[in-house]
Tab-separated table of C-alpha atoms in Angstrom:
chain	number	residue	atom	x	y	z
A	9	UNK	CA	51.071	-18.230	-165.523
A	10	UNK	CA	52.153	-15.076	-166.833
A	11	UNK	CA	53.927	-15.354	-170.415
A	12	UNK	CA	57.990	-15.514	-170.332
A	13	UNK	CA	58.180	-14.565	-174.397
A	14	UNK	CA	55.566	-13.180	-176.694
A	15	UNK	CA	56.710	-12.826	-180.207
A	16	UNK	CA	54.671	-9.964	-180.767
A	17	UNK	CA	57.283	-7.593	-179.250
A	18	UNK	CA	59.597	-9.409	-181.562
A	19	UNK	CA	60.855	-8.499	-185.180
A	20	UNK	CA	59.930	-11.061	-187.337
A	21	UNK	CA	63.000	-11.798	-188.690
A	22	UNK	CA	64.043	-12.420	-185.400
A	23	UNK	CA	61.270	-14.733	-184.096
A	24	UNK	CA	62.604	-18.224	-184.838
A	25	UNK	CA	66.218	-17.758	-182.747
A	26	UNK	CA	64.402	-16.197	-180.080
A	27	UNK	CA	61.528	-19.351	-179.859
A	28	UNK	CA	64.522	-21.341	-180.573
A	29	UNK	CA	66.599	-20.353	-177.824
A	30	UNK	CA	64.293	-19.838	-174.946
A	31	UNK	CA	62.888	-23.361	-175.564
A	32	UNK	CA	66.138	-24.954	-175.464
A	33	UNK	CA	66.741	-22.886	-172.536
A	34	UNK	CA	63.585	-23.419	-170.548
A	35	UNK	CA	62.655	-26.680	-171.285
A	36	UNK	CA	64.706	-28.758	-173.859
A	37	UNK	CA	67.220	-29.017	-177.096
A	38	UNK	CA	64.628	-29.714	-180.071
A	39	UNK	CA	64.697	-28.446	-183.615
A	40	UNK	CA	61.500	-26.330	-184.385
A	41	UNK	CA	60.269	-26.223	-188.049
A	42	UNK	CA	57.720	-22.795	-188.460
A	43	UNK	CA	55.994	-23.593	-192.027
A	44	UNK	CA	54.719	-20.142	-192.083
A	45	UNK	CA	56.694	-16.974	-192.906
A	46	UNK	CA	58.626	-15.144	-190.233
A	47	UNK	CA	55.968	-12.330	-190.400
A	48	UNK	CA	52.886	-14.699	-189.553
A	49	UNK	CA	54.957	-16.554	-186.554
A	50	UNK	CA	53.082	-16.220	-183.444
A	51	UNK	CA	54.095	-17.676	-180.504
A	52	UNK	CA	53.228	-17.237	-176.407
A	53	UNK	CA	55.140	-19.145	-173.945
A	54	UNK	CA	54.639	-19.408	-170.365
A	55	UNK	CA	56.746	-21.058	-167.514
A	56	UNK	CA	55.998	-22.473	-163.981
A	57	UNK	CA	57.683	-24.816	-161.817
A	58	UNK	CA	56.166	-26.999	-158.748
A	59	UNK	CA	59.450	-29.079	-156.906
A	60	UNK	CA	61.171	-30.479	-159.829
A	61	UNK	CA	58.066	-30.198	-162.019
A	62	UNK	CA	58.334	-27.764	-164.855
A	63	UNK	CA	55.469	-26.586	-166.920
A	64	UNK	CA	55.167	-24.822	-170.072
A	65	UNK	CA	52.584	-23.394	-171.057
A	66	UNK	CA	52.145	-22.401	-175.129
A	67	UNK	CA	49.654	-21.079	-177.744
A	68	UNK	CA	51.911	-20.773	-181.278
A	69	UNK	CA	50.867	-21.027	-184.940
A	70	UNK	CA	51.236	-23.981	-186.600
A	71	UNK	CA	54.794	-25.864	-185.902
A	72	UNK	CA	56.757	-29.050	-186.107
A	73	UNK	CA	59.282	-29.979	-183.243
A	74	UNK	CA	61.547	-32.532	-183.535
A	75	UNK	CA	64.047	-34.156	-180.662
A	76	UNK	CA	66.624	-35.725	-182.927
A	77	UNK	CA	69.044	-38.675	-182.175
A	78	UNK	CA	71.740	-36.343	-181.971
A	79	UNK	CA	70.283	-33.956	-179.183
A	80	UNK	CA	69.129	-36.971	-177.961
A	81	UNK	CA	72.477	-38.739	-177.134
A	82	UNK	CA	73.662	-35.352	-175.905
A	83	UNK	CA	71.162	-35.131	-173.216
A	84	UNK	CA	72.667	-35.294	-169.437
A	85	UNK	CA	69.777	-36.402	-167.665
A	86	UNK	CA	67.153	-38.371	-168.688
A	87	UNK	CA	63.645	-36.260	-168.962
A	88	UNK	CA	59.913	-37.240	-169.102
A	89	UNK	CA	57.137	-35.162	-170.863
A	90	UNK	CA	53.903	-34.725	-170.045
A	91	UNK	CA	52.103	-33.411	-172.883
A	92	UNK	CA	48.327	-32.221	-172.449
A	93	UNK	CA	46.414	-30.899	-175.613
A	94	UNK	CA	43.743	-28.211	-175.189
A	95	UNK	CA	42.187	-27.657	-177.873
A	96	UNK	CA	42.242	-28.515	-181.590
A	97	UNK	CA	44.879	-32.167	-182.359
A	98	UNK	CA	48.324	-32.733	-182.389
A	99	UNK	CA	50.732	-35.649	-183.093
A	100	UNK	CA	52.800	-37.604	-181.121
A	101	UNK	CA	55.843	-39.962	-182.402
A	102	UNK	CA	57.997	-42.038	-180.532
A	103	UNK	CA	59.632	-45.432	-179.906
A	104	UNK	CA	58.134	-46.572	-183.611
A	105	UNK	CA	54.390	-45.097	-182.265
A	106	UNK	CA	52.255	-42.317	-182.540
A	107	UNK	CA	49.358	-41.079	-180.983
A	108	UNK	CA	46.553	-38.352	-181.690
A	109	UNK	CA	45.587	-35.845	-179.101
A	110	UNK	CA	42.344	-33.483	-178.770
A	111	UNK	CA	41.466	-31.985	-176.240
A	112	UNK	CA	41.926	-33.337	-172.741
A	113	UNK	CA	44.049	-36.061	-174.203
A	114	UNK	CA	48.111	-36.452	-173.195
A	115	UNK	CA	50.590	-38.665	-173.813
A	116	UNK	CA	54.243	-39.134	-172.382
A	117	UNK	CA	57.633	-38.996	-174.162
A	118	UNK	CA	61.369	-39.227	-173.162
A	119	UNK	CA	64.013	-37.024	-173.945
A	120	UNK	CA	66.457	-39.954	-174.243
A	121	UNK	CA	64.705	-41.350	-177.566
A	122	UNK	CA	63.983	-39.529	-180.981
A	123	UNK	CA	60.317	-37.583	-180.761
A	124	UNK	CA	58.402	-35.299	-183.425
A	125	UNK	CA	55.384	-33.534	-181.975
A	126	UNK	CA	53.325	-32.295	-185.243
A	127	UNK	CA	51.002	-29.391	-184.282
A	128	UNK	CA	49.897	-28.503	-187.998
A	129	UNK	CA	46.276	-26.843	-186.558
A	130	UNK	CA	48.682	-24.667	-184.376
A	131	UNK	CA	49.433	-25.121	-180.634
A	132	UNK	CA	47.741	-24.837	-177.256
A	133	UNK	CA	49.901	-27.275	-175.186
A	134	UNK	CA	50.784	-27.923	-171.769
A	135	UNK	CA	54.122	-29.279	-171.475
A	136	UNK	CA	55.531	-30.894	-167.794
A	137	UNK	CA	58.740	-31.873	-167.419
A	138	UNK	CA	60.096	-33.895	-164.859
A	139	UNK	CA	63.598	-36.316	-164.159
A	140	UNK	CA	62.775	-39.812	-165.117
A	141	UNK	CA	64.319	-40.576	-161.945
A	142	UNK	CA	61.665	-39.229	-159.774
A	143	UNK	CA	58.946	-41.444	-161.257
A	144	UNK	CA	60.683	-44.340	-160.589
A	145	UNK	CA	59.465	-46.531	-162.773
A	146	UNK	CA	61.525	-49.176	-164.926
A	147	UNK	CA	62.610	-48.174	-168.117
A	148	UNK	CA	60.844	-50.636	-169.907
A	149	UNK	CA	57.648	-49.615	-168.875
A	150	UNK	CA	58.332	-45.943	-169.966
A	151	UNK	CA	59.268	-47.114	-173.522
A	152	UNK	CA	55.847	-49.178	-173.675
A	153	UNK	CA	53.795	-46.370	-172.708
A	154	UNK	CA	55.693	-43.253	-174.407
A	155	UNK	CA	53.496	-42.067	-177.654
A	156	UNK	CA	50.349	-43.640	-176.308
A	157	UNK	CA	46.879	-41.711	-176.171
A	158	UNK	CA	45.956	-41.547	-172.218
A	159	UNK	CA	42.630	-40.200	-171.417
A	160	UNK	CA	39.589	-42.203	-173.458
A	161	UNK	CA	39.076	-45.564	-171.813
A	162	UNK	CA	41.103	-45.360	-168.638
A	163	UNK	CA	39.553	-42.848	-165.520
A	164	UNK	CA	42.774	-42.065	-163.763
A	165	UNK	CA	44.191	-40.735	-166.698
A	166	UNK	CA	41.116	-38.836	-167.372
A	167	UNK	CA	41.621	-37.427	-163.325
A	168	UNK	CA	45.117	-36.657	-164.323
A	169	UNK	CA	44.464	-34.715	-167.375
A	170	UNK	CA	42.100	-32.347	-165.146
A	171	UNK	CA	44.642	-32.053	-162.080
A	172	UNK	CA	46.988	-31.210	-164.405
A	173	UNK	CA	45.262	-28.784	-166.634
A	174	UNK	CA	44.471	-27.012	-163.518
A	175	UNK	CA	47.889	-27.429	-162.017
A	176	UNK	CA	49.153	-25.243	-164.943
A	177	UNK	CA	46.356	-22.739	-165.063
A	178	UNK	CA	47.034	-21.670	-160.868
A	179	UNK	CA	49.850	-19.585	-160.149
A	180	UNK	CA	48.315	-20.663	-156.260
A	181	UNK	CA	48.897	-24.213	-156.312
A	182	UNK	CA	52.313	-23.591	-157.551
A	183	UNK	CA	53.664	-21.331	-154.875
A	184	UNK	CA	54.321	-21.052	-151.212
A	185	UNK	CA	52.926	-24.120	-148.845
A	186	UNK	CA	50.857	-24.840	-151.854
A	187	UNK	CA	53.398	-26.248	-154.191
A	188	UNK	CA	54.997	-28.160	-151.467
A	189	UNK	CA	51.599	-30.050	-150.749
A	190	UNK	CA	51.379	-30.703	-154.757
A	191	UNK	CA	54.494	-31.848	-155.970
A	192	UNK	CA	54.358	-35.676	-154.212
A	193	UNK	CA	50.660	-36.496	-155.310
A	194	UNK	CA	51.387	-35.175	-158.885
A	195	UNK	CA	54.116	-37.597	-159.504
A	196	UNK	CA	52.277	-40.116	-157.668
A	197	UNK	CA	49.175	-39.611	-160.089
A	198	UNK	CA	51.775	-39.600	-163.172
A	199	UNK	CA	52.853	-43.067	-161.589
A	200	UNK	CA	49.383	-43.715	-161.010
A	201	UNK	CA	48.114	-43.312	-165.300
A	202	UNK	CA	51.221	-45.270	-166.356
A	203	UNK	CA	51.125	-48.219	-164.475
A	204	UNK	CA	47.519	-48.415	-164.894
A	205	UNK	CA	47.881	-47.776	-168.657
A	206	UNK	CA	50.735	-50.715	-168.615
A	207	UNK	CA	48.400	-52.978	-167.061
A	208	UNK	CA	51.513	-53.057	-164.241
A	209	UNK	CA	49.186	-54.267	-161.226
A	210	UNK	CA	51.619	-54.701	-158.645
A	211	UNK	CA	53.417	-51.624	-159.446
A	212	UNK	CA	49.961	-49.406	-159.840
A	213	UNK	CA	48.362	-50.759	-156.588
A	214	UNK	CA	51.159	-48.132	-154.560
A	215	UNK	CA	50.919	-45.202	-156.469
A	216	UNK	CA	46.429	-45.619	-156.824
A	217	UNK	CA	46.649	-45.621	-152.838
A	218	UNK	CA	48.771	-42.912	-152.425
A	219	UNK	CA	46.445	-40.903	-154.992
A	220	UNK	CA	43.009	-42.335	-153.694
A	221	UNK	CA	42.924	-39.114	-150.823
A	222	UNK	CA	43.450	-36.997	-154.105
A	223	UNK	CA	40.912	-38.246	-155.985
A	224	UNK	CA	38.205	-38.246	-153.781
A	225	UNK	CA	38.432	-34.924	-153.113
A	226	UNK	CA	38.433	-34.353	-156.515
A	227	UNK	CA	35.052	-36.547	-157.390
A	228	UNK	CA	33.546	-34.541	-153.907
A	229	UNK	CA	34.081	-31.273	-155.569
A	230	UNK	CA	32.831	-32.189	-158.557
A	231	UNK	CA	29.893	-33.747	-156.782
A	232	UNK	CA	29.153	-31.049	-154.483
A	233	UNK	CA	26.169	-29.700	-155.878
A	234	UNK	CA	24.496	-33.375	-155.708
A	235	UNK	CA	22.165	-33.851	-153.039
A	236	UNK	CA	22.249	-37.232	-152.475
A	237	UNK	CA	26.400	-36.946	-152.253
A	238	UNK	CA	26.936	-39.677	-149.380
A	239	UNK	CA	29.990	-41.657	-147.800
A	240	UNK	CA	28.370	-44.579	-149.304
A	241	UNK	CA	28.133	-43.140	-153.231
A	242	UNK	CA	31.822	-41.679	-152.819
A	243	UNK	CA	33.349	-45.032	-151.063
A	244	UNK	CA	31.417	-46.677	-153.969
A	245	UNK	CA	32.730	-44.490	-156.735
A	246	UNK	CA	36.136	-45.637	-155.643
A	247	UNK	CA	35.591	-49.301	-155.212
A	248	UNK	CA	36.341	-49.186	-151.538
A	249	UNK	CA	34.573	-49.666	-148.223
A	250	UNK	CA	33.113	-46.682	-146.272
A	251	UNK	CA	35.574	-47.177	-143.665
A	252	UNK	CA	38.808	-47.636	-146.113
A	253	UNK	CA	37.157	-43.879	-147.327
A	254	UNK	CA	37.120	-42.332	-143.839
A	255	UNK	CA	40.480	-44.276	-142.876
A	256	UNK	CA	41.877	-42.515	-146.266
A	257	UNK	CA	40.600	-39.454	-145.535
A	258	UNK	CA	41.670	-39.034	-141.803
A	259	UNK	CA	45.483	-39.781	-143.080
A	260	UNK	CA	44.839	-36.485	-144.517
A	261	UNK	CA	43.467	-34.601	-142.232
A	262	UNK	CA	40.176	-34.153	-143.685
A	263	UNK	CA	36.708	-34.578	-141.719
A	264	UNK	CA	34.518	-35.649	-144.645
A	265	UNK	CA	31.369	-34.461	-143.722
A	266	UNK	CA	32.732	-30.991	-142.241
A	267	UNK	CA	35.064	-30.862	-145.555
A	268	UNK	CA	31.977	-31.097	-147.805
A	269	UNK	CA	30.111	-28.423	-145.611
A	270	UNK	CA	32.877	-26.042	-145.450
A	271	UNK	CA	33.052	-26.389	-149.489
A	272	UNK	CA	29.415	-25.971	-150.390
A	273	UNK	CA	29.273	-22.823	-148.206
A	274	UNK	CA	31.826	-21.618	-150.168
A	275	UNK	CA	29.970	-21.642	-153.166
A	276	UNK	CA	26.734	-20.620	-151.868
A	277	UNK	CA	29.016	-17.307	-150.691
A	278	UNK	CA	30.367	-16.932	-153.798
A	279	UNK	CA	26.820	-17.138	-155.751
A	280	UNK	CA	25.106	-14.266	-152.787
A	281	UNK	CA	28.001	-12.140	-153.581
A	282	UNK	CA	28.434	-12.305	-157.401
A	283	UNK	CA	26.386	-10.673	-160.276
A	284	UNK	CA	23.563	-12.958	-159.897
A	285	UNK	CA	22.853	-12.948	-156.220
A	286	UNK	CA	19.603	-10.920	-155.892
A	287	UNK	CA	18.408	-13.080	-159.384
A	288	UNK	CA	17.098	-16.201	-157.101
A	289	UNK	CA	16.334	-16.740	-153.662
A	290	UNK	CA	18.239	-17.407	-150.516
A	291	UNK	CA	16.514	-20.761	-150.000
A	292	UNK	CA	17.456	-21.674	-154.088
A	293	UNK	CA	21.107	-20.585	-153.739
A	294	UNK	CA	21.234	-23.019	-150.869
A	295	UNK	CA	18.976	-26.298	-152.176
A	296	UNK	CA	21.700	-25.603	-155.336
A	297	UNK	CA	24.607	-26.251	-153.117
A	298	UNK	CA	22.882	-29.380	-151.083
A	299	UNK	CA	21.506	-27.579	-148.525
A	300	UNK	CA	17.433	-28.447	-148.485
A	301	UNK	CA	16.474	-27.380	-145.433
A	302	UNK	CA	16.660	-23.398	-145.656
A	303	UNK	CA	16.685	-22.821	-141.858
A	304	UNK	CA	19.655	-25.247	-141.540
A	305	UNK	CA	21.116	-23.774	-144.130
A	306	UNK	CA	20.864	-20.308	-142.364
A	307	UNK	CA	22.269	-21.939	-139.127
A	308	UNK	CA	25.445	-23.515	-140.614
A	309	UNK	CA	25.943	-20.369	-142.685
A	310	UNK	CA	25.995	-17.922	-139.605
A	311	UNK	CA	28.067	-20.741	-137.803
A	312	UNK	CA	30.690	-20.275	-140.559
A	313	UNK	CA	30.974	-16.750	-141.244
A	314	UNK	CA	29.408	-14.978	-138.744
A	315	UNK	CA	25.997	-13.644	-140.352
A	316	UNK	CA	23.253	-14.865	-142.195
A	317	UNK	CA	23.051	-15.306	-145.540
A	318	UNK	CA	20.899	-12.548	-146.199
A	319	UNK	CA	23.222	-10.387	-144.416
A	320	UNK	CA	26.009	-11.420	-146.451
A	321	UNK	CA	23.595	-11.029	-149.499
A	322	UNK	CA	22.919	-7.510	-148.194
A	323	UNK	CA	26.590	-6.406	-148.083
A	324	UNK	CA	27.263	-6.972	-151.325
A	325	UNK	CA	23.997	-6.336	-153.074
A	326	UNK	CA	22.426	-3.084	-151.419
A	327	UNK	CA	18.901	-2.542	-151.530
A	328	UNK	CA	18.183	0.582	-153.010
A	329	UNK	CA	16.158	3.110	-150.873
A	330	UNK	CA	14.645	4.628	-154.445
């Protein structure tokens, strides 16, 4: 995400109506307090957008922004935050609440209702915006779960708060076919962490089924390097049946076994081509990727890419004739 305004092309005296105005421009009308003088105000935003998903991106010095009751009756249409911490803490307050955040934490808030966000150790902040309307979800609910830590203690928020890191981090996923096959499973995952968070049963069982496909994949990837990574272990991992996993997964076009293949030769690619790739052998690269049987793993390479491993190896890591 390439930055949209960097106050370091900007006179200091200038800094604050500049923040100011591009915030309330890009993603909403909040007051923004800078405790430290104009000369020592740092601030680097950057913007995205997948469907009506908005992200910010930010790394600032040390600031306090507040949503007040006046901007807040003033707003047209009702907004919900996503706000992911990525390193150091930051506060949260809302609805009579708040809530600390460090790293890999978030928490939701509402444009409709007063909110201060404290970042006194400076910011590094991912901030999604989205209509209320699009997660669908009673108002009531929202207000319980607005300036509430989500991450420690329940897993799907935990998924969430890596999709969505990552979702901000790839201009890839956010353009093209790409951001059309995001934008329905990343509200549905939003859905997904607040109901689960409210303890909402009924209303979590829809949005955890139509976010199961999504995080499989994502446990298989993070699981690729296991061995012993089986229909069985993932089904299990999910607290579903082997054939709910393969019914899941078909919906989605995706032929597990051939999906995990296709993935681990990836990587093994990746590790013959890079820096490193002459540092162990063939065989290693492969048994590190799943693959223990090193002629097999030959086989299903050439299969895949037309030429051996070694050949691949070769092409990007020339013996020298010396």
């Amino acid at each position: 995400m390439s930055p949209v305004l960097d106050t370091a092309f900007i006179p200091p005296r200038d800094r604050e109506e500049v923040v100011r105005e591009a915030v309330w421009e890009s993603v909403v009308a909040v007051d923004i307090d800078h405790p430290l003088p104009a000369e020592d105000i740092s601030v680097r935003i950057g913007l995205g957008s997948v469907g009506p998903l908005r992200i910010c991106s930010a790394r600032a010095t040390a600031v306090t922004v507040r949503r007040t009751e006046r901007l807040a009756r003033e707003d047209e249409e009702p907004l919900v935050f996503l706000g992911l911490q990525m390193t150091g803490t930051s506060l949260v307050v809302q609805n009579g609440r708040q809530c600390l955040l460090r790293p890999g934490d978030f928490a939701v808030y509402e444009s409709v209702a007063p909110y201060t966000l404290l970042f006194d150790e400076g910011v590094d902040h991912h901030f999604f915006r989205l209509p209320r309307a699009a997660l669908a979800l009673p108002e009531r609910l929202l207000r319980d779960v607005t300036a509430v830590t989500l991450g420690p203690g329940n897993p799907v928020a935990r998924l969430a708060s890596t999709y969505f890191s990552q979702l901000a981090a790839s201009d890839e996923l956010r353009q093209g076919v790409h951001a059309d096959a995001v934008v329905e499973p990343s509200i549905e995952l939003l859905r997904a962490v607040l109901t689960s968070q409210h303890g909402d049963s009924s209303r979590a069982r829809a949005p955890m089924e139509a976010t199961l496909s999504l995080r499989i994949t994502h446990y298989i990837r993070a699981h690729l390097a296991d061995p012993d990574l089986s229909a069985a272990r993932i089904a299990a991992a999910h607290g579903i049946s082997v054939r709910h996993l393969y019914a899941v997964l078909s919906r989605s076009g995706i032929s597990l076994g051939d999906w995990i293949r296709a993935r681990r030769l990836a990587e093994c690619k990746r590790d013959l081509a890079g820096p490193n790739g002459r540092l162990r052998t063939i065989a290693a690269i492969g048994r590190s990727w799943g693959f223990l049987d090193a002629t097999h793993f030959s086989k299903v390479f050439r299969q895949a890419y037309g030429m051996s491993p070694r050949e691949w190896r070769d092409r990007h890591h020339p013996r020298s004739s010396g």
